[in-house]
Amino acid sequence: GEKVEQHESTLSVREGDSAVINCTYTDTASSYFPWYKQEAGKSLHFVIDIRSNVDRKQSQRLIVLLDKKAKRFSLHITATQPEDSAIYFCAASPPSGTYQRFGTGTKLQVVP
Amino acid sequence: GGIITQTPKFLIGQEGQKLTLKCQQNFNHDTMYWYRQDSGKGLRLIYYSITENDLQKGDLSEGYDASREKKSSFSLTVTSAQKNEMAVFLCASSPQGTGTEVFFGKGTRLTVV
């Protein structure tokens, strides 16, 4: 079946450095790629997304890159802060947009 | 803004028992979802519904039933709880349309003894 794979299960960075989380997908028809954050003890909330008609999107310190040829997308968090520590999930959605298939999550730890 | 309310927050069941989890949303969203979250396995889609009385199977539907009797509510039934099963079930909703963010509830934590 179709899959979304998240390559880093854990990631530790120093405060102020950048963090990069990588995902790949198998469904060539996927056209929408959101990212979600789950803080300790809480549920997921949306942080940023990218659609297949662009290859880069930035929202403040978050940058998403999409390489459709490689079926790969990544989340870059610049100038990391302790409050960025959380589990980050990537997801991919088919053109119908009716559901999202999630990766396994990356636990990011920002060390002071 | 809106909210997704899941009940109960914690559910302890016995092996073989039929268990029902409930979810209500006041966003007026068309689409609702049930995901299962296991440590190390991410979120897996169990069922989703694009409108009242609609049901679509996800990747993990075996062993579960779902019901969408009203636009605002979506329930999930574990048909026969498996011993030592532990997971968090997340209800979510989104507006209808091509690719939009999904809003999540706080989850129901299931433990089967």
Coordinates of N, CA and C in Angstrom, one line a residue:
Chain A
G1 N 0.8 -1.2 0.0 CA 0.0 0.0 0.0 C 0.9 1.2 0.0
E2 N 0.2 2.4 -0.2 CA 0.9 3.7 -0.2 C 1.5 4.0 1.2
K3 N 2.6 4.7 1.2 CA 3.3 4.9 2.5 C 3.8 6.4 2.5
V4 N 4.0 6.9 3.7 CA 4.7 8.1 4.0 C 5.8 7.7 5.0
E5 N 7.1 7.9 4.7 CA 8.1 7.4 5.6 C 8.9 8.7 6.1
Q6 N 9.1 8.6 7.4 CA 9.8 9.7 8.1 C 11.1 9.2 8.6
H7 N 12.2 9.7 8.1 CA 13.5 9.1 8.2 C 14.2 9.2 9.6
E8 N 14.0 10.3 10.2 CA 14.6 10.5 11.5 C 13.6 10.2 12.6
S9 N 13.8 9.3 13.5 CA 12.9 9.0 14.6 C 13.2 10.0 15.7
T10 N 14.5 10.3 15.9 CA 14.8 11.3 16.9 C 15.9 12.3 16.3
L11 N 15.9 13.5 16.8 CA 16.8 14.5 16.4 C 17.1 15.5 17.5
S12 N 18.4 15.7 17.7 CA 18.8 16.6 18.8 C 19.7 17.7 18.2
V13 N 19.3 18.9 18.5 CA 20.1 20.1 18.0 C 20.3 21.1 19.1
R14 N 21.3 21.9 18.9 CA 21.6 23.0 19.9 C 20.7 24.1 19.6
E15 N 20.3 24.8 20.7 CA 19.5 26.0 20.5 C 20.1 27.0 19.6
G16 N 19.4 27.5 18.6 CA 20.0 28.4 17.7 C 20.4 27.8 16.4
D17 N 20.6 26.5 16.4 CA 21.0 25.8 15.2 C 19.7 25.5 14.4
S18 N 19.9 24.9 13.1 CA 18.7 24.5 12.3 C 18.5 23.0 12.5
A19 N 17.2 22.7 12.4 CA 16.8 21.2 12.4 C 16.2 20.9 11.0
V20 N 16.5 19.7 10.5 CA 15.9 19.3 9.3 C 15.2 17.9 9.4
I21 N 14.0 17.8 9.1 CA 13.3 16.5 9.2 C 12.8 16.1 7.7
N22 N 13.1 14.9 7.4 CA 12.9 14.5 6.0 C 11.8 13.4 5.9
C23 N 11.0 13.5 4.9 CA 10.0 12.5 4.6 C 10.0 12.1 3.1
T24 N 9.6 10.9 2.8 CA 9.4 10.5 1.5 C 8.0 9.9 1.4
Y25 N 7.4 9.8 0.2 CA 6.1 9.3 -0.1 C 6.1 8.4 -1.3
T26 N 5.1 7.5 -1.4 CA 5.1 6.6 -2.5 C 4.1 6.9 -3.6
D27 N 3.0 7.6 -3.1 CA 1.9 7.8 -4.1 C 2.2 9.0 -4.9
T28 N 2.5 8.8 -6.2 CA 2.9 9.9 -7.1 C 1.8 10.9 -7.2
A29 N 0.6 10.5 -7.0 CA -0.6 11.5 -7.1 C -0.7 12.4 -5.9
S30 N 0.1 12.2 -4.9 CA -0.1 13.1 -3.7 C 0.2 14.5 -4.1
S31 N -0.6 15.4 -3.5 CA -0.5 16.8 -4.0 C -0.5 17.8 -2.8
Y32 N -0.7 17.3 -1.6 CA -0.8 18.2 -0.4 C 0.0 17.6 0.7
F33 N 0.9 18.4 1.3 CA 1.9 17.9 2.3 C 1.9 18.8 3.5
P34 N 1.1 18.4 4.5 CA 1.1 19.2 5.8 C 2.1 18.7 6.8
W35 N 2.4 19.5 7.7 CA 3.3 19.1 8.9 C 2.5 19.5 10.2
Y36 N 2.6 18.6 11.2 CA 2.0 18.8 12.4 C 3.0 18.6 13.6
K37 N 2.7 19.3 14.7 CA 3.5 19.3 15.8 C 2.7 18.7 17.0
Q38 N 3.4 17.9 17.8 CA 2.7 17.3 19.0 C 3.6 17.6 20.2
E39 N 3.2 18.5 21.0 CA 4.0 18.8 22.2 C 3.6 17.7 23.3
A40 N 4.5 17.6 24.3 CA 4.4 16.6 25.3 C 3.0 16.6 26.0
G41 N 2.3 15.5 25.9 CA 1.0 15.4 26.6 C -0.1 16.1 25.9
K42 N 0.1 16.5 24.7 CA -0.9 17.2 23.9 C -1.2 16.5 22.6
S43 N -2.3 17.0 22.0 CA -2.6 16.4 20.7 C -1.8 17.2 19.6
L44 N -2.1 16.8 18.3 CA -1.4 17.3 17.2 C -2.0 18.7 16.8
H45 N -1.2 19.6 16.3 CA -1.7 20.8 15.7 C -0.9 21.1 14.5
F46 N -1.5 21.7 13.5 CA -1.0 22.0 12.2 C 0.1 23.1 12.3
V47 N 1.2 23.0 11.6 CA 2.2 24.1 11.6 C 2.5 24.7 10.3
I48 N 2.5 23.9 9.2 CA 2.8 24.5 7.9 C 2.5 23.4 6.8
D49 N 2.2 23.8 5.6 CA 1.9 22.9 4.6 C 2.6 23.4 3.3
I50 N 2.6 22.5 2.3 CA 3.0 22.9 0.9 C 2.2 22.1 -0.1
R51 N 1.9 22.7 -1.2 CA 1.1 22.0 -2.2 C 2.1 21.7 -3.4
S52 N 1.6 20.8 -4.2 CA 2.5 20.3 -5.3 C 2.8 21.3 -6.4
N53 N 2.2 22.4 -6.4 CA 2.4 23.4 -7.5 C 3.6 24.3 -7.1
V54 N 4.2 24.2 -5.9 CA 5.3 25.0 -5.5 C 6.4 24.0 -5.0
D55 N 7.6 24.5 -4.9 CA 8.7 23.6 -4.3 C 9.3 24.2 -3.0
R56 N 8.8 25.4 -2.6 CA 9.3 25.9 -1.3 C 8.2 26.8 -0.7
K57 N 8.1 26.8 0.6 CA 7.2 27.6 1.3 C 7.8 28.0 2.7
Q58 N 7.7 29.2 3.1 CA 8.3 29.7 4.4 C 7.2 30.4 5.2
S59 N 7.2 30.0 6.5 CA 6.4 30.7 7.4 C 7.2 31.0 8.6
Q60 N 7.7 32.2 8.8 CA 8.6 32.6 9.9 C 9.8 31.7 9.9
R61 N 10.0 31.0 11.0 CA 11.2 30.2 11.0 C 11.1 28.8 10.4
L62 N 9.9 28.5 9.8 CA 9.7 27.2 9.2 C 9.8 27.3 7.7
I63 N 10.5 26.3 7.1 CA 10.6 26.3 5.7 C 10.3 24.8 5.3
V64 N 9.4 24.7 4.3 CA 9.2 23.3 3.7 C 9.7 23.3 2.3
L65 N 10.4 22.3 1.9 CA 10.9 22.0 0.6 C 10.2 20.8 0.0
L66 N 9.9 20.8 -1.3 CA 9.2 19.7 -1.9 C 10.0 19.3 -3.2
D67 N 10.4 18.1 -3.3 CA 11.1 17.6 -4.5 C 10.2 16.5 -5.1
K68 N 9.4 16.9 -6.1 CA 8.4 15.9 -6.6 C 9.0 14.7 -7.3
K69 N 10.2 15.1 -8.0 CA 10.8 14.0 -8.7 C 11.3 12.9 -7.8
A70 N 11.9 13.3 -6.7 CA 12.4 12.3 -5.7 C 11.3 11.8 -4.7
K71 N 10.1 12.4 -4.8 CA 9.0 12.1 -3.9 C 9.5 12.3 -2.5
R72 N 10.0 13.5 -2.2 CA 10.6 13.8 -0.9 C 10.3 15.2 -0.5
F73 N 10.0 15.4 0.7 CA 9.7 16.8 1.3 C 10.4 16.9 2.7
S74 N 10.7 18.1 3.0 CA 11.4 18.3 4.3 C 11.0 19.5 5.0
L75 N 11.1 19.5 6.3 CA 10.8 20.6 7.2 C 12.1 21.1 7.8
H76 N 12.3 22.4 7.6 CA 13.5 23.0 8.1 C 13.1 24.0 9.2
I77 N 13.6 23.9 10.4 CA 13.3 24.8 11.5 C 14.6 25.6 11.7
T78 N 14.6 26.9 11.5 CA 15.8 27.7 11.6 C 15.8 28.4 13.0
A79 N 17.0 28.7 13.5 CA 17.1 29.4 14.8 C 16.3 28.7 15.9
T80 N 16.5 27.4 16.1 CA 15.6 26.6 17.0 C 15.6 27.2 18.4
Q81 N 14.5 27.0 19.0 CA 14.3 27.5 20.4 C 13.8 26.3 21.2
P82 N 13.9 26.3 22.5 CA 13.5 25.2 23.4 C 12.0 24.8 23.1
E83 N 11.2 25.8 22.8 CA 9.8 25.5 22.6 C 9.5 24.8 21.3
D84 N 10.5 24.6 20.5 CA 10.4 23.8 19.3 C 10.5 22.3 19.6
S85 N 10.9 22.0 20.8 CA 11.0 20.6 21.2 C 9.6 19.9 21.2
A86 N 9.5 18.9 20.4 CA 8.1 18.2 20.2 C 8.3 17.1 19.2
I87 N 7.3 16.4 19.0 CA 7.2 15.4 17.9 C 6.6 16.0 16.7
Y88 N 7.3 15.9 15.5 CA 6.8 16.5 14.3 C 6.4 15.3 13.4
F89 N 5.2 15.5 12.8 CA 4.7 14.5 11.9 C 4.5 15.1 10.5
C90 N 5.0 14.4 9.5 CA 4.7 14.8 8.1 C 3.5 14.0 7.6
A91 N 2.8 14.5 6.6 CA 1.7 13.8 6.0 C 1.6 14.1 4.5
A92 N 0.9 13.2 3.8 CA 0.6 13.4 2.4 C -0.8 13.1 2.1
S93 N -1.4 13.8 1.2 CA -2.8 13.7 0.8 C -2.9 13.5 -0.7
P94 N -3.8 12.7 -1.1 CA -4.1 12.5 -2.6 C -4.8 13.7 -3.1
P95 N -4.9 13.8 -4.5 CA -5.6 15.0 -5.1 C -7.0 15.2 -4.5
S96 N -7.7 14.1 -4.2 CA -9.1 14.3 -3.6 C -9.0 15.1 -2.3
G97 N -7.9 15.0 -1.6 CA -7.7 15.7 -0.3 C -8.6 15.1 0.8
T98 N -9.2 14.0 0.6 CA -10.2 13.5 1.6 C -9.6 12.9 2.8
Y99 N -8.3 12.5 2.8 CA -7.6 12.0 4.0 C -6.2 12.3 3.9
Q100 N -5.5 12.2 5.0 CA -4.0 12.4 5.0 C -3.4 11.1 5.6
R101 N -2.3 10.7 5.0 CA -1.5 9.6 5.5 C -0.3 10.1 6.2
F102 N 0.0 9.6 7.4 CA 1.0 10.2 8.2 C 2.3 9.4 8.3
G103 N 3.4 10.1 8.5 CA 4.7 9.4 8.8 C 4.7 9.0 10.3
T104 N 5.8 8.4 10.7 CA 5.9 7.8 12.0 C 6.3 8.8 13.1
G105 N 6.7 10.0 12.7 CA 7.0 11.1 13.7 C 8.5 11.2 14.0
T106 N 8.9 12.4 14.2 CA 10.3 12.7 14.6 C 10.3 13.5 15.9
K107 N 11.0 12.9 16.9 CA 11.1 13.6 18.2 C 12.2 14.6 18.1
L108 N 12.0 15.8 18.2 CA 13.0 16.9 18.1 C 13.3 17.4 19.5
Q109 N 14.5 17.4 19.9 CA 14.9 17.9 21.2 C 15.9 19.1 20.9
V110 N 15.6 20.2 21.4 CA 16.4 21.4 21.3 C 17.1 21.6 22.6
V111 N 18.4 21.5 22.6 CA 19.2 21.5 23.8 C 19.8 22.9 24.0
P112 N 19.6 23.5 25.2 CA 20.2 24.9 25.4 C 21.7 24.9 25.3
Chain B
G1 N -13.4 30.0 16.3 CA -12.7 28.8 16.5 C -13.7 27.7 17.0
G2 N -13.2 26.5 17.0 CA -14.0 25.4 17.4 C -13.2 24.4 18.2
I3 N -13.9 23.3 18.6 CA -13.2 22.3 19.5 C -13.7 20.9 19.1
I4 N -12.8 20.0 19.3 CA -13.2 18.6 19.1 C -13.2 17.9 20.5
T5 N -14.3 17.3 20.9 CA -14.4 16.7 22.2 C -14.4 15.2 22.0
Q6 N -13.5 14.5 22.7 CA -13.5 13.1 22.7 C -13.9 12.5 24.0
T7 N -14.7 11.5 24.1 CA -15.1 10.9 25.3 C -15.0 9.4 25.2
P8 N -14.6 8.6 26.2 CA -13.9 9.1 27.4 C -12.5 9.5 27.1
K9 N -11.8 10.1 28.1 CA -10.4 10.4 27.9 C -9.6 9.2 28.1
F10 N -10.0 8.3 29.1 CA -9.3 7.1 29.3 C -10.3 6.0 29.3
L11 N -10.0 4.8 28.7 CA -10.9 3.7 28.6 C -10.1 2.4 28.9
I12 N -10.6 1.7 29.9 CA -10.0 0.4 30.3 C -11.0 -0.6 29.9
G13 N -10.6 -1.6 29.1 CA -11.5 -2.7 28.7 C -10.9 -4.0 29.0
Q14 N -11.7 -5.0 28.8 CA -11.3 -6.4 29.0 C -11.2 -7.1 27.6
E15 N -10.4 -8.1 27.6 CA -10.2 -8.8 26.3 C -11.5 -9.3 25.8
G16 N -11.7 -9.1 24.5 CA -13.0 -9.6 23.9 C -14.1 -8.6 24.0
Q17 N -14.0 -7.5 24.8 CA -15.1 -6.6 25.0 C -15.3 -5.7 23.8
K18 N -16.5 -5.3 23.6 CA -16.8 -4.3 22.6 C -16.8 -2.9 23.2
L19 N -16.0 -2.0 22.7 CA -15.8 -0.7 23.3 C -16.1 0.4 22.3
T20 N -16.8 1.5 22.8 CA -17.2 2.6 21.9 C -16.6 3.9 22.3
L21 N -16.0 4.6 21.4 CA -15.4 5.9 21.6 C -16.2 6.9 20.8
K22 N -16.4 8.1 21.5 CA -17.2 9.1 20.9 C -16.4 10.4 20.6
C23 N -16.9 11.1 19.6 CA -16.3 12.3 19.2 C -17.3 13.3 18.7
Q24 N -17.2 14.6 19.2 CA -18.1 15.6 18.7 C -17.2 16.8 18.3
Q25 N -17.6 17.5 17.2 CA -16.9 18.7 16.7 C -17.9 19.8 16.5
N26 N -17.5 21.0 16.8 CA -18.4 22.2 16.6 C -17.8 23.2 15.6
F27 N -16.9 22.6 14.7 CA -16.4 23.5 13.6 C -17.3 23.6 12.5
N28 N -18.3 22.7 12.4 CA -19.2 22.5 11.3 C -18.4 21.9 10.1
H29 N -17.4 21.1 10.3 CA -16.6 20.5 9.3 C -17.4 19.3 8.7
D30 N -17.1 19.1 7.4 CA -17.8 18.0 6.7 C -17.1 16.7 7.0
T31 N -15.8 16.7 7.0 CA -15.0 15.4 7.1 C -14.5 15.2 8.5
M32 N -14.7 13.9 8.9 CA -14.2 13.5 10.2 C -13.4 12.2 10.1
Y33 N -12.5 12.0 11.0 CA -11.5 10.9 10.9 C -11.3 10.3 12.3
W34 N -10.9 9.0 12.2 CA -10.4 8.3 13.4 C -9.0 7.8 13.0
Y35 N -8.0 8.2 13.8 CA -6.7 7.7 13.7 C -6.3 7.0 15.0
R36 N -5.4 6.0 14.8 CA -4.8 5.3 16.0 C -3.4 5.7 16.0
Q37 N -2.9 6.1 17.2 CA -1.5 6.5 17.4 C -0.8 5.5 18.4
D38 N 0.2 4.8 17.8 CA 1.0 3.9 18.6 C 2.4 4.4 18.6
S39 N 3.1 4.2 19.7 CA 4.5 4.7 19.8 C 5.3 4.1 18.7
G40 N 6.0 4.9 18.0 CA 6.9 4.4 16.9 C 6.3 4.0 15.6
K41 N 4.9 4.1 15.6 CA 4.2 3.8 14.3 C 3.4 5.0 13.8
G42 N 3.5 6.1 14.4 CA 2.8 7.2 13.9 C 1.3 7.1 14.0
L43 N 0.6 7.8 13.1 CA -0.8 7.8 13.1 C -1.3 6.9 11.9
R44 N -2.2 6.0 12.2 CA -2.8 5.2 11.1 C -4.3 5.4 11.0
L45 N -4.7 5.6 9.8 CA -6.1 6.0 9.6 C -7.0 4.7 9.7
I46 N -8.0 4.8 10.5 CA -8.9 3.7 10.7 C -10.2 3.8 9.8
Y47 N -10.9 4.9 10.0 CA -12.1 5.3 9.2 C -12.1 6.8 9.0
Y48 N -12.8 7.2 7.9 CA -13.1 8.6 7.8 C -14.5 8.7 7.1
S49 N -15.0 9.9 7.2 CA -16.4 10.1 6.7 C -16.5 11.5 6.1
I50 N -16.9 11.6 4.9 CA -16.9 12.9 4.2 C -18.2 13.7 4.4
T51 N -19.2 13.0 4.9 CA -20.5 13.6 5.2 C -21.3 12.7 6.1
E52 N -22.4 13.3 6.6 CA -23.3 12.4 7.5 C -23.7 11.1 6.8
N53 N -23.6 10.0 7.5 CA -24.0 8.7 7.1 C -23.0 8.1 6.1
D54 N -21.9 8.8 5.8 CA -20.9 8.2 4.9 C -19.8 7.6 5.7
L55 N -19.2 6.5 5.3 CA -18.1 5.8 5.9 C -17.1 5.3 4.9
Q56 N -15.8 5.6 5.1 CA -14.8 5.1 4.2 C -13.7 4.4 5.1
K57 N -13.3 3.2 4.6 CA -12.3 2.5 5.4 C -10.9 3.1 5.1
G58 N -10.1 3.1 6.2 CA -8.7 3.5 6.1 C -7.8 2.3 6.0
D59 N -6.5 2.5 6.4 CA -5.6 1.4 6.3 C -5.7 0.4 7.4
L60 N -6.4 0.8 8.5 CA -6.4 -0.1 9.7 C -7.8 -0.4 10.1
S61 N -8.8 -0.6 9.2 CA -10.2 -0.7 9.6 C -10.6 -2.0 10.2
E62 N -9.8 -3.1 9.9 CA -10.1 -4.4 10.4 C -10.2 -4.4 12.0
G63 N -11.3 -4.9 12.5 CA -11.4 -4.9 14.0 C -12.2 -3.7 14.5
Y64 N -12.6 -2.8 13.6 CA -13.3 -1.6 14.0 C -14.6 -1.4 13.2
D65 N -15.5 -0.7 13.8 CA -16.7 -0.2 13.1 C -16.8 1.3 13.4
A66 N -17.5 2.0 12.6 CA -17.7 3.4 12.8 C -19.1 3.8 12.4
S67 N -19.5 5.0 13.0 CA -20.8 5.5 12.7 C -20.8 7.0 12.7
R68 N -21.4 7.6 11.6 CA -21.6 9.0 11.5 C -23.0 9.4 11.3
E69 N -23.7 9.5 12.4 CA -25.2 9.7 12.4 C -25.6 11.1 12.2
K70 N -24.6 12.0 12.7 CA -24.9 13.4 12.5 C -23.6 14.1 12.0
K71 N -23.7 15.2 11.4 CA -22.6 15.9 10.9 C -21.5 16.2 12.0
S72 N -22.0 16.5 13.2 CA -21.1 16.9 14.3 C -20.5 15.7 15.1
S73 N -21.0 14.5 14.8 CA -20.4 13.4 15.7 C -20.0 12.2 14.8
F74 N -19.0 11.5 15.4 CA -18.4 10.4 14.7 C -18.0 9.4 15.8
S75 N -18.5 8.2 15.8 CA -18.1 7.3 16.9 C -17.3 6.1 16.3
L76 N -16.5 5.5 17.1 CA -15.7 4.4 16.7 C -15.9 3.2 17.7
T77 N -16.1 2.0 17.2 CA -16.3 0.8 18.0 C -15.2 -0.1 17.8
V78 N -14.5 -0.5 18.9 CA -13.5 -1.6 18.8 C -14.4 -2.9 19.0
T79 N -14.4 -3.7 18.0 CA -15.4 -4.8 18.0 C -15.0 -5.9 19.0
S80 N -13.7 -6.1 19.2 CA -13.3 -7.1 20.2 C -11.9 -6.8 20.7
A81 N -11.8 -6.2 21.8 CA -10.5 -5.6 22.3 C -9.5 -6.8 22.5
Q82 N -8.3 -6.4 22.1 CA -7.2 -7.4 22.1 C -6.4 -7.2 23.4
K83 N -6.1 -8.4 24.1 CA -5.4 -8.3 25.4 C -4.1 -7.6 25.2
N84 N -3.7 -6.8 26.2 CA -2.5 -6.0 26.3 C -2.4 -4.9 25.2
E85 N -3.5 -4.6 24.6 CA -3.6 -3.5 23.6 C -3.5 -2.2 24.3
M86 N -2.6 -1.3 23.8 CA -2.5 0.0 24.4 C -2.3 1.0 23.2
A87 N -3.2 2.0 23.1 CA -3.0 2.9 22.0 C -3.8 4.2 22.4
V88 N -3.5 5.3 21.6 CA -4.3 6.5 21.7 C -5.1 6.6 20.4
F89 N -6.4 6.8 20.6 CA -7.3 7.0 19.4 C -7.6 8.5 19.3
L90 N -7.3 9.0 18.1 CA -7.4 10.5 17.9 C -8.6 10.7 16.9
C91 N -9.5 11.5 17.3 CA -10.6 12.0 16.3 C -10.1 13.3 15.7
A92 N -10.5 13.5 14.5 CA -10.1 14.7 13.8 C -11.2 15.2 12.8
S93 N -11.1 16.4 12.4 CA -12.0 16.9 11.4 C -11.4 17.9 10.5
S94 N -11.9 18.1 9.3 CA -11.4 19.1 8.4 C -12.6 19.6 7.5
P95 N -12.5 20.8 7.0 CA -13.5 21.2 6.0 C -13.4 20.4 4.7
Q96 N -14.4 20.3 4.0 CA -14.3 19.6 2.7 C -13.5 20.4 1.7
G97 N -12.7 19.7 0.9 CA -11.9 20.5 -0.1 C -10.6 19.7 -0.3
T98 N -9.9 20.3 -1.3 CA -8.7 19.6 -1.7 C -7.5 20.1 -0.8
G99 N -7.2 19.2 0.2 CA -6.0 19.5 1.0 C -6.2 20.7 1.9
T100 N -6.6 20.4 3.1 CA -6.7 21.4 4.1 C -6.2 20.8 5.4
E101 N -5.9 21.7 6.4 CA -5.4 21.2 7.6 C -6.4 20.5 8.4
V102 N -6.0 19.5 9.2 CA -6.9 18.7 10.0 C -6.7 19.1 11.4
F103 N -7.9 19.2 12.1 CA -7.9 19.6 13.5 C -8.1 18.4 14.3
F104 N -7.3 18.2 15.4 CA -7.4 17.0 16.2 C -8.0 17.2 17.6
G105 N -8.7 16.2 18.1 CA -9.1 16.2 19.5 C -7.9 15.7 20.4
K106 N -8.2 15.7 21.7 CA -7.1 15.3 22.6 C -6.9 13.9 22.8
G107 N -7.7 13.0 22.3 CA -7.5 11.6 22.3 C -8.2 10.8 23.4
T108 N -8.4 9.6 23.1 CA -8.9 8.6 24.1 C -7.8 7.5 24.2
R109 N -7.3 7.4 25.4 CA -6.2 6.4 25.7 C -6.9 5.1 26.1
L110 N -6.6 4.0 25.3 CA -7.2 2.7 25.5 C -6.2 1.8 26.1
T111 N -6.6 1.1 27.2 CA -5.8 0.0 27.8 C -6.7 -1.2 27.9
V112 N -6.2 -2.3 27.4 CA -7.0 -3.6 27.5 C -6.2 -4.5 28.5
V113 N -7.0 -5.0 29.5 CA -6.3 -5.8 30.5 C -6.8 -7.3 30.3

